[in-house]
Short mmCIF file of C-alpha atoms in Angstrom, two decimals:
data_model
loop_
_atom_site.label_atom_id
_atom_site.label_comp_id
_atom_site.label_asym_id
_atom_site.label_seq_id
_atom_site.Cartn_x
_atom_site.Cartn_y
_atom_site.Cartn_z
CA MET A 17 46.32 -6.49 -6.35
CA LYS A 18 44.12 -3.38 -6.72
CA GLY A 19 41.57 -5.21 -8.55
CA LYS A 20 41.78 -8.20 -6.11
CA THR A 21 41.40 -5.68 -3.25
CA LYS A 22 38.46 -3.88 -4.75
CA LYS A 23 36.81 -7.31 -5.31
CA ILE A 24 37.15 -8.40 -1.70
CA ILE A 25 35.87 -4.71 -0.53
CA ASP A 26 32.82 -5.21 -2.89
CA ILE A 27 32.03 -8.81 -1.32
CA LEU A 28 32.42 -7.52 2.04
CA VAL A 29 30.03 -4.78 1.52
CA THR A 30 27.71 -6.81 -0.21
CA TYR A 31 27.40 -9.43 2.69
CA CYS A 32 27.18 -6.60 5.26
CA ILE A 33 24.26 -5.19 3.37
CA LEU A 34 22.68 -8.74 2.96
CA ILE A 35 23.18 -9.35 6.85
CA VAL A 36 21.69 -6.17 7.66
CA VAL A 37 18.49 -6.70 5.47
CA ALA A 38 18.38 -10.18 6.91
CA GLY A 39 18.28 -8.91 10.40
CA ILE A 40 15.45 -6.37 9.66
CA PHE A 41 13.36 -9.08 8.28
CA LEU A 42 14.14 -11.78 10.70
CA PHE A 43 13.56 -9.57 13.82
CA PRO A 44 9.70 -9.31 13.67
CA CYS A 45 9.90 -13.30 13.36
CA LEU A 46 12.30 -13.45 16.61
CA TRP A 47 9.93 -11.13 18.51
CA LEU A 48 6.89 -13.23 17.77
CA ILE A 49 8.59 -16.50 18.45
CA LEU A 50 9.66 -15.29 21.95
CA SER A 51 6.67 -13.58 22.58
CA SER A 52 4.81 -16.85 22.14
CA PHE A 53 6.62 -18.18 25.27
CA SER A 54 5.87 -15.16 27.43
CA SER A 55 4.66 -16.35 30.81
CA THR A 56 2.43 -13.32 31.53
CA GLY A 57 0.70 -13.51 28.05
CA ASN A 58 -0.25 -9.74 27.88
CA LEU A 59 1.19 -7.78 25.26
CA TYR A 60 1.16 -4.49 27.59
CA SER A 61 3.20 -6.47 30.47
CA ILE A 62 6.41 -6.90 28.18
CA PRO A 63 8.59 -4.34 29.50
CA GLY A 64 10.69 -3.99 26.23
CA PHE A 65 10.95 -5.74 22.99
CA PHE A 66 11.37 -9.40 24.68
CA PRO A 67 9.72 -10.99 27.48
CA GLU A 68 11.50 -11.44 30.86
CA ASP A 69 10.02 -14.60 31.90
CA TYR A 70 9.41 -17.73 29.64
CA SER A 71 7.08 -20.82 29.77
CA LEU A 72 5.08 -23.20 27.58
CA ASN A 73 1.74 -22.10 29.07
CA SER A 74 0.80 -20.54 25.89
CA PHE A 75 1.09 -23.32 23.99
CA ILE A 76 -0.50 -25.76 26.38
CA LYS A 77 -3.54 -23.27 26.68
CA LEU A 78 -3.65 -23.33 22.97
CA PHE A 79 -4.92 -26.75 22.75
CA THR A 80 -6.41 -27.30 26.03
CA ASP A 81 -8.40 -24.28 27.08
CA THR A 82 -11.01 -24.46 24.35
CA ALA A 83 -14.00 -23.24 26.00
CA MET A 84 -13.81 -19.86 23.98
CA TYR A 85 -10.88 -20.16 21.64
CA ASP A 86 -11.24 -23.85 20.19
CA TYR A 87 -7.97 -23.82 18.26
CA PRO A 88 -7.66 -27.45 17.56
CA ARG A 89 -10.84 -27.09 15.72
CA TRP A 90 -10.02 -23.95 13.99
CA LEU A 91 -6.77 -25.61 12.78
CA LEU A 92 -8.62 -28.86 11.61
CA ASN A 93 -11.01 -26.55 9.56
CA THR A 94 -8.08 -24.61 8.08
CA LEU A 95 -6.31 -27.86 7.24
CA ILE A 96 -9.37 -29.27 5.51
CA ILE A 97 -9.75 -26.20 3.44
CA ALA A 98 -6.02 -26.13 2.63
CA VAL A 99 -5.68 -29.59 1.44
CA LEU A 100 -9.03 -30.13 -0.69
CA SER A 101 -8.38 -26.51 -2.14
CA CYS A 102 -4.69 -27.48 -2.92
CA LEU A 103 -5.94 -30.71 -4.59
CA PHE A 104 -8.70 -29.23 -6.62
CA SER A 105 -6.59 -26.24 -7.68
CA THR A 106 -3.71 -27.97 -8.80
CA ILE A 107 -5.37 -30.07 -10.91
CA LEU A 108 -7.67 -27.28 -12.40
CA VAL A 109 -4.65 -25.16 -13.11
CA ILE A 110 -2.53 -27.87 -14.73
CA LEU A 111 -5.23 -28.80 -16.89
CA THR A 112 -5.77 -25.17 -18.12
CA ALA A 113 -2.35 -24.45 -18.65
CA TYR A 114 -1.82 -27.54 -20.66
CA VAL A 115 -4.83 -27.09 -22.77
CA ILE A 116 -4.00 -23.46 -23.66
CA SER A 117 -0.53 -24.25 -24.30
CA ARG A 118 -0.90 -27.25 -26.68
CA PHE A 119 -4.44 -26.84 -28.39
CA GLU A 120 -5.43 -24.52 -30.74
CA PHE A 121 -9.20 -23.32 -30.61
CA LYS A 122 -11.31 -20.27 -31.33
CA ALA A 123 -11.67 -18.83 -27.97
CA ARG A 124 -7.94 -19.36 -26.84
CA ARG A 125 -6.83 -15.87 -27.61
CA PRO A 126 -9.80 -14.06 -26.02
CA LEU A 127 -9.74 -16.48 -22.86
CA MET A 128 -5.83 -15.61 -22.40
CA LYS A 129 -6.70 -11.77 -22.77
CA GLY A 130 -9.46 -12.25 -20.61
CA ALA A 131 -7.50 -13.57 -17.75
CA LEU A 132 -4.83 -11.18 -17.97
CA ILE A 133 -7.12 -8.05 -17.95
CA LEU A 134 -8.90 -9.50 -15.00
CA GLY A 135 -6.01 -10.37 -13.24
CA MET A 136 -4.94 -6.61 -13.19
CA PHE A 137 -8.20 -5.74 -10.99
CA PRO A 138 -7.56 -5.98 -7.26
CA SER A 139 -9.22 -9.11 -5.59
CA PHE A 140 -11.22 -7.13 -3.06
CA MET A 141 -13.35 -5.62 -5.95
CA SER A 142 -15.22 -8.83 -6.20
CA MET A 143 -16.04 -9.46 -2.64
CA THR A 144 -19.40 -8.03 -2.82
CA ILE A 145 -20.37 -10.29 -5.83
CA ILE A 146 -18.83 -13.23 -4.00
CA TYR A 147 -20.68 -12.87 -1.06
CA ILE A 148 -24.14 -12.43 -2.81
CA LEU A 149 -23.35 -15.51 -4.89
CA MET A 150 -22.54 -17.49 -1.79
CA THR A 151 -25.73 -16.19 -0.26
CA GLN A 152 -27.94 -17.43 -3.27
CA PHE A 153 -26.20 -20.90 -3.33
CA HIS A 154 -26.69 -21.23 0.51
CA LEU A 155 -22.82 -21.67 0.99
CA VAL A 156 -22.25 -18.80 3.54
CA ASP A 157 -20.89 -20.18 6.93
CA ASN A 158 -19.95 -23.16 5.04
CA ILE A 159 -16.32 -24.35 4.82
CA PHE A 160 -16.99 -26.23 1.49
CA GLY A 161 -18.02 -22.65 -0.01
CA LEU A 162 -14.45 -21.46 0.57
CA ILE A 163 -13.08 -24.51 -1.17
CA LEU A 164 -15.55 -23.97 -4.11
CA ILE A 165 -14.04 -20.21 -4.37
CA TYR A 166 -10.29 -21.15 -4.03
CA SER A 167 -10.52 -23.94 -6.54
CA CYS A 168 -12.66 -22.13 -9.04
CA THR A 169 -10.58 -18.93 -9.08
CA SER A 170 -7.40 -20.66 -9.24
CA PRO A 171 -7.07 -21.22 -13.15
CA MET A 172 -6.78 -17.60 -13.40
CA GLY A 173 -3.37 -17.84 -12.49
CA TYR A 174 -2.37 -20.28 -14.99
CA LEU A 175 0.50 -18.31 -16.93
CA VAL A 176 3.37 -19.54 -15.04
CA GLN A 177 2.38 -23.23 -15.86
CA LYS A 178 1.58 -22.47 -19.42
CA GLY A 179 5.07 -21.00 -19.73
CA PHE A 180 6.59 -24.25 -18.42
CA PHE A 181 4.54 -26.41 -20.75
CA ASP A 182 5.55 -24.36 -23.77
CA THR A 183 9.10 -25.24 -23.04
CA ILE A 184 8.33 -28.98 -23.69
CA PRO A 185 9.57 -29.68 -27.17
CA THR A 186 6.74 -30.37 -29.62
CA SER A 187 8.67 -33.17 -31.40
CA ILE A 188 8.06 -35.48 -28.22
CA TYR A 189 4.24 -35.00 -28.72
CA GLU A 190 4.46 -35.70 -32.41
CA ALA A 191 6.69 -38.75 -31.95
CA ALA A 192 3.74 -40.05 -29.36
CA ARG A 193 1.19 -39.26 -31.80
CA ILE A 194 3.06 -41.30 -34.46
CA ASP A 195 3.25 -44.22 -32.03
CA GLY A 196 -0.51 -44.06 -31.66
CA ALA A 197 -0.87 -42.43 -28.50
CA ASN A 198 -4.01 -40.37 -27.79
CA ASP A 199 -4.32 -36.80 -26.10
CA TRP A 200 -4.97 -38.34 -22.57
CA ARG A 201 -2.25 -40.81 -22.84
CA ILE A 202 0.25 -38.16 -23.81
CA PHE A 203 -0.80 -36.17 -20.95
CA ARG A 204 -0.46 -38.83 -18.46
CA THR A 205 2.56 -40.55 -19.58
CA ILE A 206 4.61 -37.91 -21.04
CA THR A 207 3.50 -34.21 -19.58
CA LEU A 208 2.97 -35.25 -16.12
CA PRO A 209 6.31 -36.95 -15.45
CA LEU A 210 7.98 -33.93 -17.11
CA ALA A 211 6.07 -31.26 -15.37
CA LYS A 212 6.87 -32.80 -11.75
CA PRO A 213 8.64 -29.48 -10.48
CA MET A 214 5.72 -27.35 -11.99
CA ILE A 215 3.06 -29.65 -10.14
CA VAL A 216 5.00 -29.36 -6.90
CA TYR A 217 5.27 -25.67 -7.31
CA THR A 218 1.50 -25.21 -8.02
CA ALA A 219 0.47 -27.52 -5.35
CA LEU A 220 2.50 -25.51 -2.59
CA THR A 221 1.10 -22.20 -3.76
CA SER A 222 -2.29 -23.59 -3.88
CA PHE A 223 -1.93 -24.71 -0.52
CA THR A 224 -0.29 -21.60 1.22
CA TRP A 225 -3.04 -19.24 -0.16
CA PRO A 226 -6.12 -20.89 1.82
CA TRP A 227 -3.69 -21.81 4.54
CA SER A 228 -3.12 -18.31 5.61
CA ASP A 229 -5.97 -16.13 4.18
CA PHE A 230 -7.76 -14.00 6.18
CA VAL A 231 -10.39 -11.94 4.21
CA LEU A 232 -12.47 -14.63 2.46
CA PRO A 233 -13.03 -16.69 5.74
CA LYS A 234 -13.95 -13.60 7.71
CA MET A 235 -16.52 -12.48 5.31
CA LEU A 236 -17.97 -16.13 4.74
CA LEU A 237 -17.60 -17.62 8.38
CA SER A 238 -19.39 -16.32 11.22
CA LYS A 239 -20.02 -19.52 13.52
CA ARG A 240 -16.97 -19.94 15.84
CA ASP A 241 -16.83 -23.77 15.07
CA ASN A 242 -16.42 -22.93 11.32
CA TRP A 243 -13.67 -20.36 11.69
CA THR A 244 -10.29 -20.78 10.37
CA VAL A 245 -7.15 -20.29 12.54
CA ALA A 246 -6.54 -16.74 10.81
CA VAL A 247 -10.01 -15.47 11.77
CA GLY A 248 -9.94 -17.38 15.14
CA LEU A 249 -6.61 -15.76 16.15
CA MET A 250 -7.78 -12.22 15.25
CA SER A 251 -10.58 -12.62 17.86
CA LEU A 252 -8.31 -13.29 20.71
CA GLY A 253 -8.31 -10.28 23.09
CA GLU A 254 -5.39 -8.30 24.27
CA THR A 255 -4.69 -10.33 27.13
CA GLU A 256 -4.17 -13.11 24.96
CA PHE A 257 -1.26 -12.03 22.89
CA ALA A 258 1.13 -14.91 24.08
CA ARG A 259 -1.41 -17.39 22.91
CA PHE A 260 -1.92 -15.42 19.71
CA ALA A 261 1.87 -15.50 18.94
CA ALA A 262 1.80 -19.36 19.81
CA GLY A 263 -1.01 -19.96 17.49
CA ALA A 264 0.67 -17.84 14.60
CA VAL A 265 4.07 -19.72 15.03
CA PHE A 266 2.34 -23.00 15.10
CA ILE A 267 0.67 -22.38 11.93
CA ALA A 268 3.66 -21.12 10.31
CA VAL A 269 5.51 -24.33 10.97
CA PRO A 270 3.88 -26.31 8.13
CA ILE A 271 4.60 -23.75 5.66
CA VAL A 272 8.25 -23.62 6.47
CA LEU A 273 8.74 -27.25 6.61
CA LEU A 274 6.91 -27.73 3.16
CA TYR A 275 9.20 -24.92 2.06
CA PHE A 276 12.16 -26.34 2.94
CA LEU A 277 11.42 -29.83 1.68
CA LEU A 278 10.22 -28.91 -1.70
CA VAL A 279 12.41 -25.46 -2.40
CA LYS A 280 14.38 -27.30 -5.12
CA ASN A 281 11.46 -28.43 -7.18
CA MET A 282 9.71 -24.91 -6.48
CA VAL A 283 12.42 -22.94 -7.65
CA THR A 284 12.93 -25.18 -10.82
CA GLY A 285 9.27 -24.89 -11.57
CA LEU A 286 9.01 -21.22 -11.04
CA THR A 287 12.31 -20.31 -13.26
CA ALA A 288 11.18 -22.94 -16.03
CA GLY A 289 7.91 -21.51 -16.10
CA ALA A 290 9.17 -17.96 -16.61
CA VAL A 291 10.88 -18.52 -19.91
CA LYS A 292 7.97 -18.24 -21.83
CA GLY A 293 4.52 -16.47 -20.98
#
């Protein structure tokens, strides 16, 4: 009985701690959602933590009042950047991880060590050189310049995907080679079907970064028509806080939906890729 009582107490304490931690993390989200329905729209007019009067005016103005703050255009720019970056990044990362996992060549070890060392440096250290390169290629203030950066830098994070490919038994590939399959056919008919969880994980993470990134778009995009949602929302004045909150809530909806739809494959891919590095 003492052991059973102790176990029950441990479970109750654990759940209480988890509830408190969940409440701490959920409170800012709840506050932002409720603030997006504020009828006044001004941050300083909210008497306490939450507004007193609620309305849908902020969401209506978000898509109709586009004279200065063209949210639909920013949303379209963000969608184009995120979708194309996700497509190219997923292809490049999967190909990079597969090649390094399954093929032996002289530069394999140096490439892996170089990627590991470069990944230790903070990303903001490369901002100056990125801006200079984009200036030389005339890609400043061009959304396709952002797509190029997101796509070309994505293969640096190939380690999780490589770990997944390392777990696929070599005997499968050997049997396919005995049957006369070449490298492309093995990759297309064997590896890709087995790598579905990892592809989903890679696609989701490749979509999330450009969808919510602020630093690179702020540095490279100056024209209002080319802004992304993150840059556009930060340009809103203090009297437009409800519109800011509405835009932030709306931009978060696709990520939340994708997470709940793909969470099973995402967790499977992440845990499988962590088996080997």
